[in-house]
Coordinates of C-alpha atoms in Angstrom, one line a residue:
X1 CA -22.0 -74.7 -5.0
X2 CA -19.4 -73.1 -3.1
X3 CA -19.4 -76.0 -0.6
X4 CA -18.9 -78.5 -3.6
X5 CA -15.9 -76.9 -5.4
X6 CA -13.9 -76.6 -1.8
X7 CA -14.8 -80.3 -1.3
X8 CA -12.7 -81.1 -4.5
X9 CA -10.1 -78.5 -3.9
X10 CA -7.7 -76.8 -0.8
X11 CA -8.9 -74.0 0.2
X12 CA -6.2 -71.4 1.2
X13 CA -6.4 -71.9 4.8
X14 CA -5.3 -75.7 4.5
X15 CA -2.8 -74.5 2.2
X16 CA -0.9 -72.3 4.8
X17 CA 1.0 -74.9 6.1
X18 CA 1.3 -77.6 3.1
X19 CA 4.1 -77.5 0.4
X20 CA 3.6 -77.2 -3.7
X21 CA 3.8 -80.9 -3.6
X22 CA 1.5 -81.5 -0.5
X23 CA -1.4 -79.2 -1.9
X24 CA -1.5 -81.1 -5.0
X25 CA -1.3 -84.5 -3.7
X26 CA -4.0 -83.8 -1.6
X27 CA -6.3 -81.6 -5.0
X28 CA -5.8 -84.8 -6.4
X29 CA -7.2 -87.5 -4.0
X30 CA -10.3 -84.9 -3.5
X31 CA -10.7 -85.1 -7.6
X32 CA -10.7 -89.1 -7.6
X33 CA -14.1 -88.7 -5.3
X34 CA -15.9 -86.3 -8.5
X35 CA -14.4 -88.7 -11.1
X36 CA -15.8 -92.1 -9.3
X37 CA -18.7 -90.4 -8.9
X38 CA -19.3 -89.3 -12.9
X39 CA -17.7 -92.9 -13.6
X40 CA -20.6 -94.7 -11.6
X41 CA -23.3 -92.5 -12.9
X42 CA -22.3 -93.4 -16.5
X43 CA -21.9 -96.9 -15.9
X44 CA -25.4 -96.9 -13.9
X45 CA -27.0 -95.3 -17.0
X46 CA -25.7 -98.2 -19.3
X47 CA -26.9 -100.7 -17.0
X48 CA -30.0 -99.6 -16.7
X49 CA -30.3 -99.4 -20.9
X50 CA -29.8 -103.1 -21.1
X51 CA -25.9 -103.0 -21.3
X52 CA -25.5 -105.6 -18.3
X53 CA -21.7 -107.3 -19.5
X54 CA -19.2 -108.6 -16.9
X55 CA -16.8 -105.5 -17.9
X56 CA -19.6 -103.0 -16.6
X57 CA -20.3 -105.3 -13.2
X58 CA -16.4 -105.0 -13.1
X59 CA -15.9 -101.3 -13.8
X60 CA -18.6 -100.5 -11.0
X61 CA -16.9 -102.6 -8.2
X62 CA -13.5 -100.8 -9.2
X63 CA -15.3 -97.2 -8.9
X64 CA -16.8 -98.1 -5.6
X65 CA -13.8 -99.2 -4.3
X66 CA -11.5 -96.5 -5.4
X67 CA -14.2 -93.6 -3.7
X68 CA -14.3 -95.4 -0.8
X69 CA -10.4 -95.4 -0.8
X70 CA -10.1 -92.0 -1.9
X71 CA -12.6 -90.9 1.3
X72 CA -10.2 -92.5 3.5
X73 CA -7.0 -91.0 1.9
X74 CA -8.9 -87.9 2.3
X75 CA -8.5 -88.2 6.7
X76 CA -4.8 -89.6 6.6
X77 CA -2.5 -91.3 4.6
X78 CA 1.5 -91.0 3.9
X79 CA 2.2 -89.2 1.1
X80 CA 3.7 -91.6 -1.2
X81 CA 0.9 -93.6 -0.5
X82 CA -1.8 -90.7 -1.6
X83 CA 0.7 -90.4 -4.6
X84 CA 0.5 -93.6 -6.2
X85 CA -3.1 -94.3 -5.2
X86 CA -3.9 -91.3 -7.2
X87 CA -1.0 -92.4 -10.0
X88 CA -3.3 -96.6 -9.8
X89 CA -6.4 -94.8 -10.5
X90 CA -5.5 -92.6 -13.8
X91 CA -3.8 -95.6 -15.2
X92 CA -6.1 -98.2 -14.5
X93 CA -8.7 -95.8 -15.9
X94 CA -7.3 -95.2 -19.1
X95 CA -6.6 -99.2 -19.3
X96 CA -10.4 -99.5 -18.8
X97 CA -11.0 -97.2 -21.4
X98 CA -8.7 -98.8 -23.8
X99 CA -10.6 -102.1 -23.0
X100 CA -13.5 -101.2 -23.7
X101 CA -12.3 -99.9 -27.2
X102 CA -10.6 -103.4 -27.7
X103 CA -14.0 -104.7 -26.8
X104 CA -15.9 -102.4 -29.8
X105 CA -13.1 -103.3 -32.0
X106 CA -13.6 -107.1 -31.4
X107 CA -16.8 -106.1 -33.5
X108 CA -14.9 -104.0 -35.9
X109 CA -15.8 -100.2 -34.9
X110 CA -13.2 -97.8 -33.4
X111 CA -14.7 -95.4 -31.2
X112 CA -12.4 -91.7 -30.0
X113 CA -13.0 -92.8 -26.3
X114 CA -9.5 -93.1 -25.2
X115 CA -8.6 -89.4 -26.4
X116 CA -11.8 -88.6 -25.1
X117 CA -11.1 -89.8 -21.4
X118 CA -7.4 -88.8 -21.7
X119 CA -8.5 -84.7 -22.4
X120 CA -11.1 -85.4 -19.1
X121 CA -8.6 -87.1 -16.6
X122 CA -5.6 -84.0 -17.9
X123 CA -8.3 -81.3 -17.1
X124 CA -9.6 -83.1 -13.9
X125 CA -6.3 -83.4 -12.2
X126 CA -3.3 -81.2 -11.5
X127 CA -0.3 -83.8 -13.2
X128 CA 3.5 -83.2 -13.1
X129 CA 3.9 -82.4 -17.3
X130 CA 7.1 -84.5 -17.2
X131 CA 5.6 -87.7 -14.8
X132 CA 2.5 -87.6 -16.9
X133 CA 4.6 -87.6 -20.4
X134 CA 6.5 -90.6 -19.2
X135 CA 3.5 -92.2 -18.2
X136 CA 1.5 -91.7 -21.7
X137 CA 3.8 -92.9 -23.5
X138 CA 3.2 -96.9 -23.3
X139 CA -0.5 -96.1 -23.0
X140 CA -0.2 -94.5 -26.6
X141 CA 1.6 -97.7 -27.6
X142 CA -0.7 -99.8 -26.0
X143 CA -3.7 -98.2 -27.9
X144 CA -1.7 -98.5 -30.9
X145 CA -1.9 -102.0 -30.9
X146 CA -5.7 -102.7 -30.4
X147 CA -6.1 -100.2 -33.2
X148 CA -4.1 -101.8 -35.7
X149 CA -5.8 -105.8 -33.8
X150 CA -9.1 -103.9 -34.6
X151 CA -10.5 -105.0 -37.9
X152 CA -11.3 -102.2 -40.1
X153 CA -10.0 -99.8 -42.6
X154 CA -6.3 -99.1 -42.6
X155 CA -7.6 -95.5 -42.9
X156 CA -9.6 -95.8 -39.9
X157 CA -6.9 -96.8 -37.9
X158 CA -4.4 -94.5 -39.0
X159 CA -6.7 -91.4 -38.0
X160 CA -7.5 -92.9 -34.6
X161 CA -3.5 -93.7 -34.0
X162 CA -2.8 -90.3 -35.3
X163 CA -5.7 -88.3 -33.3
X164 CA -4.6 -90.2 -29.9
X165 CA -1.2 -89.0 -30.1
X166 CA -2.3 -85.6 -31.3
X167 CA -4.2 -85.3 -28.3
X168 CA -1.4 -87.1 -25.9
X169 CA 0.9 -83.9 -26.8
X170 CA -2.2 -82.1 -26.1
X171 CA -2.7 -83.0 -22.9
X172 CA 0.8 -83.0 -21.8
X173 CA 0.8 -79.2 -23.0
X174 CA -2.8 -79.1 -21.1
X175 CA -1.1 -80.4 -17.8
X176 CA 2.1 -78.3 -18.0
X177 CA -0.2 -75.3 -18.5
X178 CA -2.5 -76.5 -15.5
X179 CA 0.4 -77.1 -13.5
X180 CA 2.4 -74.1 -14.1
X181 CA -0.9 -72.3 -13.3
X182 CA -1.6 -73.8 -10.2
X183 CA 2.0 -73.6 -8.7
X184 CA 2.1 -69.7 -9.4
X185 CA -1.2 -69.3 -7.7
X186 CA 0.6 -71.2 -4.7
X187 CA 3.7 -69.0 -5.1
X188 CA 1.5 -66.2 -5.3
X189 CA -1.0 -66.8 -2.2
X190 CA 1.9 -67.8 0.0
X191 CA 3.9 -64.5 -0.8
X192 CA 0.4 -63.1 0.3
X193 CA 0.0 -65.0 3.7
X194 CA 3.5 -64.1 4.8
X195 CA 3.1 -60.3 3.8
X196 CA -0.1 -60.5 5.7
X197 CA 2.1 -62.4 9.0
X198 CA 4.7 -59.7 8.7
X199 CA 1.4 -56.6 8.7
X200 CA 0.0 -58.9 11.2
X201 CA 3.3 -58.9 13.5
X202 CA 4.0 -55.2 12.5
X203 CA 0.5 -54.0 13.6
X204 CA 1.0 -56.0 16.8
X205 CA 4.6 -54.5 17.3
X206 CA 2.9 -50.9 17.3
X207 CA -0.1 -51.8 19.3
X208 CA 2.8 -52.5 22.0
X209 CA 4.5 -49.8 21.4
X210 CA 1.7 -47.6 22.0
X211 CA 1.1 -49.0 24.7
X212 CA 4.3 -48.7 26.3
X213 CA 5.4 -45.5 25.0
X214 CA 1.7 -43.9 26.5
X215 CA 2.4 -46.1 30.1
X216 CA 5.9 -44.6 29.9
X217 CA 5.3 -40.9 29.1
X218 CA 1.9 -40.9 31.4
X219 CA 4.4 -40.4 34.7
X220 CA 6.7 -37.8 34.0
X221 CA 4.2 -35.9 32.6
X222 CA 1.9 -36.2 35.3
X223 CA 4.7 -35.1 37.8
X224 CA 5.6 -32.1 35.1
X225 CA 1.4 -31.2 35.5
X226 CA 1.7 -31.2 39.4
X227 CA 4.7 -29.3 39.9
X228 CA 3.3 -26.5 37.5
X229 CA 0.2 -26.7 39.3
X230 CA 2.6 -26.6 42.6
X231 CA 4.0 -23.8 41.3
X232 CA 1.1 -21.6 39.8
X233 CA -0.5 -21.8 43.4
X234 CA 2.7 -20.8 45.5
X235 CA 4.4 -18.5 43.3
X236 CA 2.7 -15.5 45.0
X237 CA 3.6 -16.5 48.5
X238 CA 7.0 -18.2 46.9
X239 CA 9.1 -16.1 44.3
X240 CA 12.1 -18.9 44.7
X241 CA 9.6 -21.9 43.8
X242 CA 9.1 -21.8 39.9
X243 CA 13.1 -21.7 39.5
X244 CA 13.1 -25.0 42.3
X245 CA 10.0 -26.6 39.7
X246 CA 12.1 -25.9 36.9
X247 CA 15.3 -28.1 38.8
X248 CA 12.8 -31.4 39.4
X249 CA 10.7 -30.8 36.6
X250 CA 14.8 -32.3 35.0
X251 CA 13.9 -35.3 36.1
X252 CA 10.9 -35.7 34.2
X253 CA 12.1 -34.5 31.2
X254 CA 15.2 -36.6 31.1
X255 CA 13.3 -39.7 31.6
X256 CA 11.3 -38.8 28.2
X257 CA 14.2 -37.7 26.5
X258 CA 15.4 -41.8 27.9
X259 CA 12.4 -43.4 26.4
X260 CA 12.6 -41.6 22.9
X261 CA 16.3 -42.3 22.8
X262 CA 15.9 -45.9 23.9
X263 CA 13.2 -45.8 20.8
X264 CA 14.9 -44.9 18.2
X265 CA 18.0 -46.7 19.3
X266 CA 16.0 -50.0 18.5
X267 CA 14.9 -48.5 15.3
X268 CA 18.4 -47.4 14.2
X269 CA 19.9 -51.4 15.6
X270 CA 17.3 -52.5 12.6
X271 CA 18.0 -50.5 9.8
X272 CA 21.4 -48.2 10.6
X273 CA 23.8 -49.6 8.0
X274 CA 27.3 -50.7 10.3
X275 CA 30.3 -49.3 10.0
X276 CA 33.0 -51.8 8.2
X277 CA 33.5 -54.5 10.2
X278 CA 37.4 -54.0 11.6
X279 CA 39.9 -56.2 13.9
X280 CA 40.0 -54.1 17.0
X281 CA 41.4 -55.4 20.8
X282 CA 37.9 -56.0 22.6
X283 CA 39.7 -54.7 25.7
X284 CA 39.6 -51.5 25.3
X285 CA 35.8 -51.4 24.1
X286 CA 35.2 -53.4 27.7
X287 CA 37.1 -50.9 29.6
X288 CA 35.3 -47.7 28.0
X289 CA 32.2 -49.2 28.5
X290 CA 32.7 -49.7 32.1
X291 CA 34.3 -46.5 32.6
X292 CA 30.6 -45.0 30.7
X293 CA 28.6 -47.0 33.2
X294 CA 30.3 -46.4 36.8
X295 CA 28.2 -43.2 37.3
X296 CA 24.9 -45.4 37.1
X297 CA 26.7 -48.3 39.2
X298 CA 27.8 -45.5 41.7
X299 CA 24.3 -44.1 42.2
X300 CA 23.2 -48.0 42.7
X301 CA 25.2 -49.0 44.8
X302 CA 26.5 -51.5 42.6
X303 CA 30.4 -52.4 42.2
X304 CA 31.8 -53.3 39.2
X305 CA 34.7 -55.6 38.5
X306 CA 36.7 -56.2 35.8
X307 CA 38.4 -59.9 34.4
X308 CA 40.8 -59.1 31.3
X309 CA 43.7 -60.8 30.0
X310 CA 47.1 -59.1 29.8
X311 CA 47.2 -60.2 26.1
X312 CA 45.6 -58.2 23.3
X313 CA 42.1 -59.9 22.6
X314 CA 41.8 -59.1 18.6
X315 CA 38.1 -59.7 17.2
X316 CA 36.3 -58.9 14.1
X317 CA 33.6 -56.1 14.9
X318 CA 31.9 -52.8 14.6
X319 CA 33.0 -50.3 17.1
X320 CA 29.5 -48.7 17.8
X321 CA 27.8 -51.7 17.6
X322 CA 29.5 -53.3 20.4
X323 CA 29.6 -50.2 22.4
X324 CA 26.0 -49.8 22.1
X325 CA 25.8 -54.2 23.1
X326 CA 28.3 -53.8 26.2
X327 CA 26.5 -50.6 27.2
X328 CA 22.9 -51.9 27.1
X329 CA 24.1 -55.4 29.5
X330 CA 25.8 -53.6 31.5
X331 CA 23.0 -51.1 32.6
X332 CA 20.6 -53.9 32.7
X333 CA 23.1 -55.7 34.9
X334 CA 23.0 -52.7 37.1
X335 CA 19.2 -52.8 37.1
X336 CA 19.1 -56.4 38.2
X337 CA 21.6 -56.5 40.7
X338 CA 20.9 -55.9 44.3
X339 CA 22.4 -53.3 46.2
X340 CA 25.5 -53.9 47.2
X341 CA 26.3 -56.2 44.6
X342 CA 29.1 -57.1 42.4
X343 CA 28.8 -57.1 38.0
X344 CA 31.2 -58.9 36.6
X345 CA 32.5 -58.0 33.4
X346 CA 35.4 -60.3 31.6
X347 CA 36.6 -61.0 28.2
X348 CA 38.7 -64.6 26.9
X349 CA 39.3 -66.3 23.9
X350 CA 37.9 -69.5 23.2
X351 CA 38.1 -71.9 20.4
X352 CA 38.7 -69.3 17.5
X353 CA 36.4 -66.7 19.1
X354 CA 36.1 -63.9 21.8
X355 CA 33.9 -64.1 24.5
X356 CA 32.9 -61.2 26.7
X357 CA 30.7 -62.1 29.5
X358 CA 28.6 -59.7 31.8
X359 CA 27.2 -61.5 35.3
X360 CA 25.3 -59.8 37.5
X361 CA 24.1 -61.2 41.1
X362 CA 20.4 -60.2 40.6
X363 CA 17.2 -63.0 41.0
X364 CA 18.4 -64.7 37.6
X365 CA 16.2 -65.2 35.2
X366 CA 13.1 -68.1 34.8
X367 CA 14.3 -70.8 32.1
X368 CA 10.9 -71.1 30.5
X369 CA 11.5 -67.0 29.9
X370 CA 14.5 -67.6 27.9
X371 CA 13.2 -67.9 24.1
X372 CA 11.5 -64.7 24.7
X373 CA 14.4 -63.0 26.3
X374 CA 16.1 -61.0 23.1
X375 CA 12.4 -60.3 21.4
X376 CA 10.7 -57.0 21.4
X377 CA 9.3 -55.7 24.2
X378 CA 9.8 -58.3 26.4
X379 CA 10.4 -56.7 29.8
X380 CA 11.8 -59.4 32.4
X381 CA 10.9 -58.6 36.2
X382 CA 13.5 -58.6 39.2
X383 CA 14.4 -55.3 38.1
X384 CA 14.7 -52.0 40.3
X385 CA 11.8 -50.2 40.8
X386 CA 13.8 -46.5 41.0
X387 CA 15.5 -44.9 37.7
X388 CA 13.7 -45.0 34.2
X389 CA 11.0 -47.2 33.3
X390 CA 12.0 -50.2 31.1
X391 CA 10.7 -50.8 27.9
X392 CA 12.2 -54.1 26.7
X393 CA 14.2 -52.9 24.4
X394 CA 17.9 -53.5 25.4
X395 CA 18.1 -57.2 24.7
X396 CA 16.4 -56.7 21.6
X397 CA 19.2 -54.3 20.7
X398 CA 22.0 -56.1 21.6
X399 CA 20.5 -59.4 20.1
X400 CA 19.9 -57.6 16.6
X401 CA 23.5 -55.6 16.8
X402 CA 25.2 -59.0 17.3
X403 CA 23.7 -60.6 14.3
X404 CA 23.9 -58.2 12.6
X405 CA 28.4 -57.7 12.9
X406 CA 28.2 -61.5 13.0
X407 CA 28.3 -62.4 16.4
X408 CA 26.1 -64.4 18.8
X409 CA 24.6 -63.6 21.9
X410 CA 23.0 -66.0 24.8
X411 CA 22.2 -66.2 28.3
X412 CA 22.6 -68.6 31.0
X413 CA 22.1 -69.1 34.7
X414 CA 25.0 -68.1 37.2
X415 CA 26.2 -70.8 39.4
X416 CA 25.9 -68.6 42.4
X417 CA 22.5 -67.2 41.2
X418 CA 21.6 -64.2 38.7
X419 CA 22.5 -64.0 35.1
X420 CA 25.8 -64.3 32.9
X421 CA 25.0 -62.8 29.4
X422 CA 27.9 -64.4 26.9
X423 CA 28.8 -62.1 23.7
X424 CA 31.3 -64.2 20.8
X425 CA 33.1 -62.5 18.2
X426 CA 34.4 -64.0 15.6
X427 CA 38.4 -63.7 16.4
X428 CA 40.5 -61.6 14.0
X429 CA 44.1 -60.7 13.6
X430 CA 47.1 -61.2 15.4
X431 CA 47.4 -60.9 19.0
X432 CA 50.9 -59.8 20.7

């Protein structure tokens, strides 16, 4: 049964990427097959009583060719096409109906078919309330006028007039209902599926991070367990060792105390609410930042160089926020250059904005890498093998801070190889 009902409906998986409109478009097509289907049993029934007229021939031909249609709208078809072939078939259909009543009042009896097999189609299909109003309306009028042709009682015809346009407003009501119904249950599945993606990307997120916060932490412990190992065998012969084990066992401890801060920097880049956004001179946040970095740069080997205007460069930011941006390229530019090297760091206007540029003359990075460049966790290679492990979080901070003050960030290849990392701020102020 099952099987049936999802042949005549979407099921939710086809609805994940179809709109409102798309969903019922395509309910609707599925519903002609069941109604051709009841509409050719019926007619097969009266055919085989005796009730052999040209109208049933007809009717039968027009069912068979609207399933067949409707099977092949069911693989393909534009939409408008699906639309109106589904919009043909309720209208010829009540026409048909209609006929048939002209034909029983051509022999002076007034059946309640029409409001009969207008109540079907309304509960069949999913109909636009408003379309399908529009539509009734010159099919009432139409009926009107074989039941006043139709030659019986005035009384007769005034309850069938009367009882088809009871049951028109009744089946616009009926479709509004039906509608309303189905387009919550869309609303409501699709809110569903996208809480489930974001669980789905959330659960992945921390599957990562587990990963690389157990990968991370797994070597400076291990070095912590062999120098107190180191240090519970010798201390007899060596009174001087444990206070040398406590000196490296620094090391260790400083590159955990890296990867929790590096951690919960992400975290805070996410959700830490930003200072108010002020119009500062971008010079001086360059210069600070270099002046934070030169120790690292110094223990590289790694020279850093400096391209500033002599004019004030005024730009709308947040001070910690770009602190926290400059400081994150510029250790990665560190990481990636070779030894020896030269990162550049330089700030200009242009066109309105403030951009700060950071170049290093590392390996560069591979184009194909570059849409997954500023996600989470991604950890690019060409990096030094010494200092503290990388966890893929820096871009990901500076990509989130910049959006975050209003600012863009992107990367592109260095003419002379390596990487230039561009930073624009909106520009703010005046500059003397």
């Amino acid at each position: 049964m099952k099987s049936w009902l999802a042949r005549w409906d979407v099921t939710p998986a086809e609805q994940a990427g179809m709109t409102f409109g798309e969903v019922l478009t395509l309910v609707n097509i599925r519903r002609v097959e069941i109604a051709c289907m009841l509409g050719l049993f019926t007619k097969a029934i009266e055919f085989a009583t005796g009730l052999r007229t040209v109208q049933i021939v007809v009717e039968i031909a027009l069912a068979l060719a609207f399933l067949l249609a409707s099977l092949a709208l069911r693989r393909g078809g534009g939409p408008w096409r699906r639309r109106g072939f589904v919009a043909v078939f309720l209208v010829l259909t009540l026409l048909d109906t209609q006929w048939a009543i002209a034909a029983m009042g051509a022999k002076g009896r007034l059946t309640s078919g029409y409001p009969m097999m207008l109540l079907s189609l309304t509960l069949l299909f999913v109909l636009p309330p408003l379309a399908f109003a529009v539509t009734l309306i010159p099919l009432l009028l139409t009926y009107c006028w074989i039941v006043l042709a139709t030659a019986t009682f005035p009384a007769e015809q005034v309850i069938a007039i009367v009882n088809a346009a009871i049951v028109s407003v009744i089946a616009v009501v009926a479709a509004a209902l039906i509608h309303a119904g189905r387009r919550s249950d869309y609303e409501q599945k699709r809110t569903i599926r996208l809480q489930n993606d974001r669980l789905t990307a959330r659960n992945s997120e921390l599957d990562t991070l587990m990963a690389i916060t157990a990968h991370d932490l797994r070597s400076p412990l291990y070095g912590l367990r062999n120098l107190f190992d180191l240090a519970v065998r010798r201390a007899p012969r060596e009174p001087e060792l444990p206070l040398a084990v406590l000196r490296e066992a620094k090391a260790s401890i400083d590159a955990m105390l890296g990867l929790a801060t590096r951690l919960l920097d992400a975290h805070a880049a996410e959700h830490r609410p930003l200072a108010r956004l002020a119009h500062e001179d971008v010079r001086r946040h360059v210069l600070a930042a270099v002046d934070r970095i030169q120790p690292l740069a110094q223990s590289a080997d790694v020279r850093i160089a400096v391209d500033l205007p002599d004019r004030p460069l005024i730009a709308t930011l947040d001070a910690g926020a770009l602190s926290q941006i400059l400081d994150n390229l510029l250790s990665n530019g560190v990481r990636f250059s070779p030894t020896g090297g030269i990162l550049t760091i330089g700030a200009a206007r242009d066109d309105g904005s403030v951009a700060i540029e950071v170049r290093d003359r590392g390996p560069g990075i591979d184009p194909a890498g570059y849409d997954l460049l500023f996600k989470k966790f991604h950890q690019a290679a060409g990096a030094r093998s010494e200092g503290a492990p990388s966890t893929g979080m820096g871009l990901f901070i500076v990509a989130t801070l910049a959006d975050r003050m209003g600012a863009a960030v992107r990367c592109e290849p260095a003419p002379q190889g390596g990487a230039v990392f561009v930073v624009t701020l909106s520009a703010g102020g005046t500059e003397t």
